[in-house]
Amino acid sequence: MEWRRSYGRAPKMIHLESNFVQFKEELLPKEGNKALLTFPFLHIYWTECCDTEVYKATVKDDLTKWQNVLKAHSSVDWLIVIVENDAKKKNKTNILPRTSIVDKIRNDFCNKQSDRCVVLSDPLKDSSRTQESWNAFLTKLRTLLLMSFTKNLGKFEDDMRTLREKRTEPGWSFCEYFMVQEELAFVFEMLQQFEDALVQYDELDALFSQYVVNFGAGDGANWLTFFCQPVKSWNGLILRKPIDMEKRESIQRREATLLDLRSYLFSRQCTLLLFLQRPWEVAQRALELLHNCVQELKLLEVSVPPGALDCWVFLSCLEVLQRIEGCCDRAQIDSNIAHTVGLWSYATEKLKSLGYLCGLVSEKGPNSEDLNRTVDLLAGLGAERPETANTAQSPYKKLKEALSSVEAFEKHYLDLSHATIEMYTSIGRIRSAKFVGKDLAEFYMRKKAPQKAEIYLQGALKNYLAEGWALPITHTRKQLAECQKHLGQIENYLQTSSLLASDHHLTEEERKHFCQEILDFASQPSDNPGHKIVLPMQSFAQLRDLHFDPSNAVVHVGGVLCIEITMYSQMPVPVHVEQIVVNVHFSIEKNSYRKTAEWLTKHKTSNGIINFPPETAPFPVSQNSLPALELYEMFERSPSDNSLNTTGIICRNVHMLLRRQESSSSLEMPSGVALEEGAHLLRCSHVTLEPGANQITFRTQAKEPGTYTLRQLCASVGSVWFVLPHIYPIVQYDVYSQEPQLHVEPLADSLLAGIPQKVKFTVTTGHYTIKNGDSLQLSNAEAMLILCQAESRAMVYSNTREQSSDAALRIQSSDKVTSISLPVAPAYHVIEFELEVLSLPSAPALGGESDMLGMAEPHRKHKDKQKTGHCMVTTDHKVSIDCPWSIYSTVIALTFSVPFRTTHALLSSGTRKYVQVCVQNLSELDFQLSDSYLVDTSDSTDLQLVPLNTQSQQPIYSKQSVFFVWELKWTEEPPPSLHCRFSVGFSPASEEQLSISLKPYTYEFKVENFFTLYNVKAEIFPPSGMEYCRTGSLCSLEVLITRLSDLLEVDKDEALTESDEHFSTKLMYEVVDNSSNWAVCGKSCGVISMPVAARATHRVHMEVMPLFAGYLPLPDVRLFKYLPHHSAHSSQLDADSWIENDSLSVDKHGDDQPDSSSLKSRGSVHSACSSEHKGLPMPRLQALPAGQVFNSSSGTQVLVIPSQDDHVLEVSVT
Amino acid sequence: MAVCIAVIAKENYPLYIRSTPTENELKFHYMVHTSLDVVDEKISAMGKALVDQRELYLGLLYPTEDYKVYGYVTNSKVKFVMVVDSSNTALRDNEIRSMFRKLHNSYTDVMCNPFYNPGDRIQSSPGGPYFLCPYPVQVGPTSCVRSSPGGPYSCVRSSPGEPYSLCPIQSRAFDNMVTSMMIQVC
């Protein structure tokens, strides 16, 4: 039925069971009743009376009496049931309903509670009326019963609280209160409200715990002292009975001990929890309870015989576990191991301590004292309880058996341990499993079974190492060392010892002990002399840093290399080491370039100190603290053209990253590697390693060239070898051998010809030793002088650029050979000295045209023209040098640049002729020019070169030009061509006095056809009758061509025609206006026949029209030689001749101003020609050389005034 | 009052572990190490919960006869483990929680120290790195002296006028915090 409760508690469906008992006055509860289960909740008065008389006579009195009794007991829960019988009723059919018994009773007793009276009609009949009345009765009964129950329960709870509030009063008894509250719990249990029942027990539990705590804090309650009586019985929890009446009674009698109370409480809680289907909470609470009890006993200072609690806990654990197993199936248990494993482990622990206590673990077995103790403990267990007597595996039996003999104990203990380890492992609690395993190992060690212990110790150690727990590592290692010692695993033992000796978590004495163990072993005369025990060095000593001398770790063959290493000894005492050996791996690198001295000295710029990262030995690598990836780019280039072949990324510390994790603690080194006695060893004997840092120096003389890699470091102490299998980062040194070499290079960017220049000689001696008398023999180049200075000195450097000496240089020169005697220098040194050389300027030129540069040297390089236009002309001088170390000569080319560029030009004024020479300084230096000369090389006596230059000294600055002019004068007929040589002295402007006189700079050139043959004069006249020329009006242009000389050599060409001793030549004139000032009307060109005689004149008239007003320059008049068609040429008239022709016209343009109109006009000629050029003979034009025509009217201007009717003024603004 | 306080890295190696009484250090090391089993279990069980709703406090990891082991895990999976004497009933869950929170704050300060490399052991040992201590409170120590092995360092001033001197990096404050937790009854 539904149960509604006060205080807002949720309504619940409950099952209320009731008993019907006959009313007795003594059954009525008295004041202060504590029993709730036997409480009379509802009083029912049954009557069959249907007669008013009978009622009045007896029933009413009886009812009144009953009511009074109830009232006296202040019970208000009652019900009157009147059973009506049809049979009886029939007799009194005339009775009025008002006066029925029911009404009377209602009237008399239920004045306000009419529902307290129920009529049950014909209960035995099977009619609808009967059914109805039964229903009504039962409903009423239930309601009233529940009402009463609720009321009484509430009252009970209130009473209970009141009682609890009195707990501070003296004389309050916990046991009494316990019984009261348990009554409530029973009621709830009866109602199947297990949750509520459990709460009652939990409250009791908490209350008791609080008292214990308070007691511990000094606030004791009297009643608690009662629980503090010594523990005499430790027979564990009893969970198989729902209520342990025995314990309950002892509580009731106030005779229970703390353990009894706790046991009883827990057994009740357990029962309720199991009802609630919460077995795992039982396990959890059991563990808490056991811990708690142990604590409370301690707190209350209860005297407990040694081992008694262990027994109790052990029994209890097993009892709980068996109880849980009893109510769950296997699968459930397996999936809830996490809850029970704690109890297993606790039981194991307790059994272990019992075993130790009773001497069951020692090798010899228990002694008499142990046996006495065992007997006492067994006595405390009492007799086995009847309910488990038949169970074979009862906790009681187990414990008794385990304590009975050494063997039995071992069996039970191992069973339990293995079960616990298995359970821990199955739920992933590896650390806990290892910890139990360690206990087991300890047990095995005590049982003198180290072979069984080792695996557990190793397992635990691996776990601690993996997670870096220093103290457990140390402790486990210590145990392992003992184990290994017993097992006779010498190598392992020594290794563990070395680890322990270096362990800072141990005391100094312990470390010394382990160190001594190693030393003792090492000093033992070995029965097998060749036998070595190889141990990793890490724990013995650590390589801290390494220092090379020379610091770049590059040494030449035969050189001495020092390697100084710092070893940090981890041992607590000084250790004498017979020898320390570094294994060196030798390799010859294929790429020979990378091993040359230059490369090595350039690229190895380290300071020679290599630091080794301290190993993280105390906190070894867990997965995430692996060393970081060390990645490097890798490029491989083809050796021929340096193009990229392959590229990639290299991980340099693969061996660190990819090594197996598990093997880190074991000996992973094959001894073969360590004992490899390579040819290359660095050795240091008899070293005493003090604790801490030690400096050890290795000294080696380099032998073969190549790369040496330091691979392993071994330290031997007797037959024990400590080996560092890999030296990382990689340490290498290089040994090289070098051929002697001679380098000659200019000091400046480029050498200038003509002035002394410094050249540096570098002799790298390599493996050659320069002896006294060794010299360099320089075969002299013709045009290059080696200037011997008295003061030359040579510097000798060592390979590392430290100056070792300097010496005077002796230079002896003969015609052909200059000999330089080298100072004495040892191998692998560098000798440096400087020499001054002078390249002689220009040799005679081979007659260049005006544009060509006059310098033509024997080794002139024909670079492309464009380049010579901007750059200096260079000259190469090859010097062959004989070196003392070689039978072959070294040929060295020195390139000198000519600092000047010279051009010349022929200038005319009528028949007077001038030669202009332009000198351009191309270099970065400033020069002083002096003594310029121009001489005629052909030595014609009638020709005079009159200098018009005023200054004899003239500076010429960098990138500037200087012009020189001479006038040509002659008396007789001038030669057709003139060979000239220009020379000018020069010296660097900045330099002080030079020791030697410098040769002047010369420039040779040829001037041809310099004599003026024709004079062209043009004049423009205004139209007749006008004073000035006007725009738009035609003016006449008169061109006067005058021959100035008679027949000369130069005239003798194809155009010359001879008739009657008279010679004439054909000329073509052309009037071109380059600025479009004039419009030429009519023919602008024509061919004239010119008599070859002095003062022969030809006059040409033309019409021109000025297009603009102002002072206009006259149009140009050009003269060409008109070469007639020649049969000899016609056949050769092909593309080549045209090119020739073309180049000719280019020449024509090259000399002066190139102008568009002339181009146009020439283009017309070309086009005229091109129309008939194939097959047809055609005349050719040849420009007259610039010197042969003098235009006397060049530069003149004519005034043109605007025409009067021209009002348009053009203004162009740009 | 805690008997052992440990800070454990994500990778389960101890960043810091201290216990009083020091003679039983080893036992606590084992205990804390074993407790990591339960921490791992709890973390993986908690993994499903949303990150922001996650409770950092893991509660009682497991009780032993004499001690109670509590756990706390930061979002970066650094674990704090505290061992409390079972007989110390004054420490309730709330106190433990607040102690953990204080510890977490202190630890955060350590992490904020630019001289501290995350993942290094938190130590104020004389062998560790040093820095010039700029704080007036810590001014003056020229040598750091430990009263007992594992105990806190105290600064010994060589002369009163000395403004700065070397202090072991990190953790002085952290150490003090831990010390206070071990001494005080919260």
mmCIF file of C-alpha atoms in Angstrom, chain A residues 6 255 381 1101:
data_model
loop_
_atom_site.group_PDB
_atom_site.id
_atom_site.type_symbol
_atom_site.label_atom_id
_atom_site.label_comp_id
_atom_site.label_asym_id
_atom_site.label_seq_id
_atom_site.Cartn_x
_atom_site.Cartn_y
_atom_site.Cartn_z
ATOM 1 C CA SER A 6 5.759 13.619 6.937
ATOM 2 C CA GLU A 255 29.699 -6.689 26.787
ATOM 3 C CA LEU A 381 40.374 -17.405 16.718
ATOM 4 C CA HIS A 1101 73.660 76.690 -109.563
#
